[in-house]
Backbone as CSV, one residue per row, in Angstrom:
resi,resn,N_x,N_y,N_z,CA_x,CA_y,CA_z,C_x,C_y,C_z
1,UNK,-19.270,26.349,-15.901,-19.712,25.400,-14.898,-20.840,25.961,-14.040
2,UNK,-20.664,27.050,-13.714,-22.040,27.723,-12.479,-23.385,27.830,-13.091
3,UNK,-23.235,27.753,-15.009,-24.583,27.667,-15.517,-25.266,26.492,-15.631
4,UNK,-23.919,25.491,-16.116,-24.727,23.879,-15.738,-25.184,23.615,-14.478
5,UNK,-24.246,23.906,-13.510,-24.711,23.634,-12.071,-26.259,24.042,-11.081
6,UNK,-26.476,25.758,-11.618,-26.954,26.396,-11.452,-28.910,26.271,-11.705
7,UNK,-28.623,25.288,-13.429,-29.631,24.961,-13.756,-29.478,23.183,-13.488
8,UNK,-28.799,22.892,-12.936,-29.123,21.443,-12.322,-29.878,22.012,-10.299
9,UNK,-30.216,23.010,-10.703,-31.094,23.344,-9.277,-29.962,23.668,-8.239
10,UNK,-28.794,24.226,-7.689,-27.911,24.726,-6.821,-28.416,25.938,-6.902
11,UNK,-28.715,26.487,-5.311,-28.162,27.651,-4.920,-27.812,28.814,-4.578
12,UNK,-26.330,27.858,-4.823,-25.151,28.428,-4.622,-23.943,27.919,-5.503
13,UNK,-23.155,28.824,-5.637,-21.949,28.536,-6.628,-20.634,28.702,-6.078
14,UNK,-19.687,27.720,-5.864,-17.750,27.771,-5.239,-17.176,27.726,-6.383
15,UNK,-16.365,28.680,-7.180,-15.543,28.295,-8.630,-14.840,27.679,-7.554
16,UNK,-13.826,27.175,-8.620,-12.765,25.993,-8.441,-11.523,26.758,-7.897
17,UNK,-11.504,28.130,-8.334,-10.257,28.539,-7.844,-10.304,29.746,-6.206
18,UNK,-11.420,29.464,-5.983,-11.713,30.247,-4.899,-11.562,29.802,-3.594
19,UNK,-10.825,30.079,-2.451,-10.592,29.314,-1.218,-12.574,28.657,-0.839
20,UNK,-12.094,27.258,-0.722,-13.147,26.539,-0.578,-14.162,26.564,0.270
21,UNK,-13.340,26.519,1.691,-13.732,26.565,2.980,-14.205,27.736,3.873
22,UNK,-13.698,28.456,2.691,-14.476,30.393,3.219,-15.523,30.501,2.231
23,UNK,-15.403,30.385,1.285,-16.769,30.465,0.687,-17.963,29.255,0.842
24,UNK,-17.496,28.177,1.116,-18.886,27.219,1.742,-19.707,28.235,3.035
25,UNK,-17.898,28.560,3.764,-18.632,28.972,5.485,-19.245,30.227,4.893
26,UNK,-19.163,31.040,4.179,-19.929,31.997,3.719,-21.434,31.622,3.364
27,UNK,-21.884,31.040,3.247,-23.071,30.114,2.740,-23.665,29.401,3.890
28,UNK,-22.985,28.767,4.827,-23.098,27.963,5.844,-22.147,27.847,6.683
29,UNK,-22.332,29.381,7.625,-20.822,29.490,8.606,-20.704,28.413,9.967
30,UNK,-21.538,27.488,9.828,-21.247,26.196,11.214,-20.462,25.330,10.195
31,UNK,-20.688,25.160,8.919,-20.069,23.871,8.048,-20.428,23.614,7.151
32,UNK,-20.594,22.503,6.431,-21.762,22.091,5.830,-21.367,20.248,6.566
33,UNK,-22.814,19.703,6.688,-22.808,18.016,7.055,-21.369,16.998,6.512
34,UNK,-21.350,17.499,5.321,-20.659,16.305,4.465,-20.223,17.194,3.273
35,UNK,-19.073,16.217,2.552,-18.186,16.821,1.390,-17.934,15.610,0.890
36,UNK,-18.403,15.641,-0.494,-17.550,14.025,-1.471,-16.801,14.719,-2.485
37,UNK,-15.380,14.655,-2.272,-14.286,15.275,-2.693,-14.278,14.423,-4.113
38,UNK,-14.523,14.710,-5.161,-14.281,14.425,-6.426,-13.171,14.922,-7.190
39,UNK,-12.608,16.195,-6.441,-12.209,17.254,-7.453,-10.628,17.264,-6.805
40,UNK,-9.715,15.933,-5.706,-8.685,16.513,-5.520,-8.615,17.290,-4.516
41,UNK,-9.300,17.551,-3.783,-9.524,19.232,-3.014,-8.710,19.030,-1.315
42,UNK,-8.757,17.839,-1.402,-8.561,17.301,0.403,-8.483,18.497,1.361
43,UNK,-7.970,19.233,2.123,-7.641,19.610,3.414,-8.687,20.991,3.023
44,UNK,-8.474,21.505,2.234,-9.148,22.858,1.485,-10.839,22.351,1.893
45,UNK,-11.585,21.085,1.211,-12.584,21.001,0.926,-12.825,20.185,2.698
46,UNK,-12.059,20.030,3.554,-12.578,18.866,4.741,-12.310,20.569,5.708
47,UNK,-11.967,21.528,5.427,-12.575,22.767,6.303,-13.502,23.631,6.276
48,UNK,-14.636,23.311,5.082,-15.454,23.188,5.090,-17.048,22.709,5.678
49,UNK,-16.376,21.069,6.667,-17.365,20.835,6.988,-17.405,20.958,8.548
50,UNK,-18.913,20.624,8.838,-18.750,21.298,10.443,-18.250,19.798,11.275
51,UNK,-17.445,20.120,12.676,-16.923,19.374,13.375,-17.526,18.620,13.701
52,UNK,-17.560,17.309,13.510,-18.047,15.925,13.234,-18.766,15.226,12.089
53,UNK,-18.802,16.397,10.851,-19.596,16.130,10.149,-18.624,14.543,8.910
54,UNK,-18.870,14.726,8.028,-17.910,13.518,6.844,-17.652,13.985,5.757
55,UNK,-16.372,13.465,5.719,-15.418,13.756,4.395,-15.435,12.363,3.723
56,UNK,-16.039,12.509,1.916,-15.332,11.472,1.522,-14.706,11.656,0.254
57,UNK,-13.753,11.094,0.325,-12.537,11.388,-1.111,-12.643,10.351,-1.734
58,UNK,-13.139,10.373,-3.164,-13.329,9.322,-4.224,-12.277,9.157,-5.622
59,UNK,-11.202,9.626,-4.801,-9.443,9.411,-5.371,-8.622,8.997,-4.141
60,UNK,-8.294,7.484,-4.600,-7.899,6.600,-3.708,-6.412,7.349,-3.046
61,UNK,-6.400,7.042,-1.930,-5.103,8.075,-1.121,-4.259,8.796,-1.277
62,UNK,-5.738,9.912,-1.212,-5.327,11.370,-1.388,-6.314,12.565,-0.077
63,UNK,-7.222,11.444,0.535,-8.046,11.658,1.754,-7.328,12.169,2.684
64,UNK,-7.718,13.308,3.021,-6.734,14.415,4.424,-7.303,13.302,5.696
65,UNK,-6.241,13.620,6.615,-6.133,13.024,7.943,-7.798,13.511,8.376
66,UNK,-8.109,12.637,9.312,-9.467,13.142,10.291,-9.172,14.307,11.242
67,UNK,-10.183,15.115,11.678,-9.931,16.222,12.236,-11.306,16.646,13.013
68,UNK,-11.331,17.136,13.744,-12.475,17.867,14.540,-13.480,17.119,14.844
69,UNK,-13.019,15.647,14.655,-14.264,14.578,14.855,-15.268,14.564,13.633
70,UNK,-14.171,14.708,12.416,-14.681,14.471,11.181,-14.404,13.165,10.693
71,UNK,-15.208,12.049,10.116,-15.290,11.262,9.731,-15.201,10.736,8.656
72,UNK,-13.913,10.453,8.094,-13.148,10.424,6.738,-13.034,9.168,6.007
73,UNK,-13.463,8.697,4.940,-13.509,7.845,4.479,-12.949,8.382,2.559
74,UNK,-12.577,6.927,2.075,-11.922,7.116,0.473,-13.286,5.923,-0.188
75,UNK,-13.386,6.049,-1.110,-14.372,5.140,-1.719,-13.098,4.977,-3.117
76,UNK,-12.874,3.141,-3.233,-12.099,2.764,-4.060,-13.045,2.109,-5.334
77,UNK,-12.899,1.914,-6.074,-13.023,1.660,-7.258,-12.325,0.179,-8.026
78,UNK,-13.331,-0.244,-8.230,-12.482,-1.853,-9.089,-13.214,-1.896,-10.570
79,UNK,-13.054,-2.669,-11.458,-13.557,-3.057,-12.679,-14.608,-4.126,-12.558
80,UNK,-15.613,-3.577,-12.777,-16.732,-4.665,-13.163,-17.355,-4.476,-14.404
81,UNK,-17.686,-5.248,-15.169,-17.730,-5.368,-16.041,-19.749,-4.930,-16.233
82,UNK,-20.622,-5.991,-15.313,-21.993,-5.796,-15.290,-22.133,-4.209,-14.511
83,UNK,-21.438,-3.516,-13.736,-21.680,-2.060,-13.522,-21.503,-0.971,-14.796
84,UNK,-20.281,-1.405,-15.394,-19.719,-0.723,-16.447,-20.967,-0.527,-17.387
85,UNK,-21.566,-1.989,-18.008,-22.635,-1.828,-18.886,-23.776,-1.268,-18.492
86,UNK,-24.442,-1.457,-16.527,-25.128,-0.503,-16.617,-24.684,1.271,-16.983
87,UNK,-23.877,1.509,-16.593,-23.695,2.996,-16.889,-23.566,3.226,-18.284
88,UNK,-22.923,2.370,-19.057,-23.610,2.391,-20.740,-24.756,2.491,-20.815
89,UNK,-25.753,1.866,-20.051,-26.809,2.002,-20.067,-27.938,3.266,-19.892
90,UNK,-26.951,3.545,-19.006,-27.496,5.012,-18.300,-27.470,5.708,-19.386
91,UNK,-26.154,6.116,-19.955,-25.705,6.834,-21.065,-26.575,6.765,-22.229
92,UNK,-26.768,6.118,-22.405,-27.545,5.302,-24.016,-28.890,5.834,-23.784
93,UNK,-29.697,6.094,-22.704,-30.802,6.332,-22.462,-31.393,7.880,-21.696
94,UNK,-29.579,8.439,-21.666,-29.730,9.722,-21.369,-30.127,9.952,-19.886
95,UNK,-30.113,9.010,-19.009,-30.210,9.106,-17.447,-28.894,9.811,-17.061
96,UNK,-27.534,9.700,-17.630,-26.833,9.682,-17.166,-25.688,10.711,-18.376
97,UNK,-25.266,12.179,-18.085,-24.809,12.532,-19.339,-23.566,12.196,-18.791
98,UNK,-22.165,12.506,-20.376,-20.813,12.590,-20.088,-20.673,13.723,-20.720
99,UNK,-19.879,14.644,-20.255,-19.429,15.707,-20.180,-17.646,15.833,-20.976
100,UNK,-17.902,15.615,-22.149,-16.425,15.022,-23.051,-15.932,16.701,-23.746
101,UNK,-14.946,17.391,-23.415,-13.984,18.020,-23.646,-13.202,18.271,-24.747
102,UNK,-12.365,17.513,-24.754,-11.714,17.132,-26.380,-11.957,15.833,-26.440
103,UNK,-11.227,15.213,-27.948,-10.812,14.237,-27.798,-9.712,14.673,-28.768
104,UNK,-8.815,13.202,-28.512,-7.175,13.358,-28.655,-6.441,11.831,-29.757
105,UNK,-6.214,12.056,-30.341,-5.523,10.416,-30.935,-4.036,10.141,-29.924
106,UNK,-4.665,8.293,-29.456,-3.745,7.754,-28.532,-2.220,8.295,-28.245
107,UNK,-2.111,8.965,-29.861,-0.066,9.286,-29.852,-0.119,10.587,-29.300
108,UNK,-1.595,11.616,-29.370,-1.405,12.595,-28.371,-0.816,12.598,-26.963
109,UNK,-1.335,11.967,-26.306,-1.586,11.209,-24.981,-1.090,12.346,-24.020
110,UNK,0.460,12.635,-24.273,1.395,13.340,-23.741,0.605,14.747,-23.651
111,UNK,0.328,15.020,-25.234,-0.475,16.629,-24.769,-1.488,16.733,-24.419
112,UNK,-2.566,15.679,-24.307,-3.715,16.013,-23.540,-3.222,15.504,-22.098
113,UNK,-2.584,14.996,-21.547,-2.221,14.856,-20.005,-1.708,16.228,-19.927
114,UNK,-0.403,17.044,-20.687,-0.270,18.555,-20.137,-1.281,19.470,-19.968
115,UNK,-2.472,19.071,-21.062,-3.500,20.472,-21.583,-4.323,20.054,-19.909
116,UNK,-4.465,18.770,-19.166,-5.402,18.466,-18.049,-4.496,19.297,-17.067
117,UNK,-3.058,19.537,-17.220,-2.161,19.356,-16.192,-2.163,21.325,-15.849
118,UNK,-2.559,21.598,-16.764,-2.103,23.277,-16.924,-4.079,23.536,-16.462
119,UNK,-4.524,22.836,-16.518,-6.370,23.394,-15.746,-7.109,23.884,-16.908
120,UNK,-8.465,24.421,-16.381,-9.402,24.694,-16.697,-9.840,23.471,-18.129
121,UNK,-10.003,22.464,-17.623,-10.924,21.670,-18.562,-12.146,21.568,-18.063
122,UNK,-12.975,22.079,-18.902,-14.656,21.460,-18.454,-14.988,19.997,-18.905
123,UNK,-14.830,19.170,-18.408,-15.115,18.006,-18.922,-13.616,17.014,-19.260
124,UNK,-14.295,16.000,-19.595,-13.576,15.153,-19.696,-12.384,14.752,-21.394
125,UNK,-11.265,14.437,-20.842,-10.337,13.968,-22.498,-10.779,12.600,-22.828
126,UNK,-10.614,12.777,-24.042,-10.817,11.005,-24.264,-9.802,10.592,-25.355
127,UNK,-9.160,9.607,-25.278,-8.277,9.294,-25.886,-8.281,7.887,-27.116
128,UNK,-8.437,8.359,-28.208,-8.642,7.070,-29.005,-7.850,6.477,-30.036
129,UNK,-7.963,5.431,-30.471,-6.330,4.826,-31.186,-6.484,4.920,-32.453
């Protein structure tokens, strides 16, 4: 991950298993502005930012309480169908990569939810019938 990241122009590099909020403040000991929690991280990744800055968690309620005059918000997610195809779109034209892991036949299901459940996947499972 720190080489994809690294050459997508960062930096700086936080592995995943490293206390979050000491190594941001290591980098930026007032905070940093803002955090969009993708990764699960809640309370770990919202001490990170500086007091008043924004937290947002884009896994529906799982967003840590507000704190220090931090400004916390969840961004939910619905099915649309004309968004969906743009991001096919994206995909198809290479604006937009996916980052696919394994893939698994549907009757797997069970062991690729353990193989996500036990860590270190780079990327995404995909599951097909």
């Amino acid at each position: 991950d720190e080489e994809l990241v690294r050459g997508l122009g960062a930096e700086w590099f936080v592995a995943r298993g490293e206390e979050v909020a000491s190594a941001v403040r290591a980098h930026v000991p007032g905070g940093v502005d803002a955090v969009v929690d993708a990764a699960v991280l809640g309370l770990a990744a919202l001490d990170a930012v500086r007091d008043g800055g924004a937290f947002v968690a884009l896994t529906a309620g799982v967003a840590p309480v507000a704190l220090r005059g931090i400004d916390v918000a969840t961004v939910f997610f619905r099915a649309d169908a004309a968004q969906l195809g743009e991001v096919v779109r994206l995909v198809e034209t290479g604006r937009l990569t996916v980052r696919v892991a394994e893939v698994h036949p549907l009757e797997k299901a069970a062991d690729a939810h353990a193989r996500l459940a036990a860590g270190g996947v780079r990327g995404r499972l995909v599951l097909v019938p």
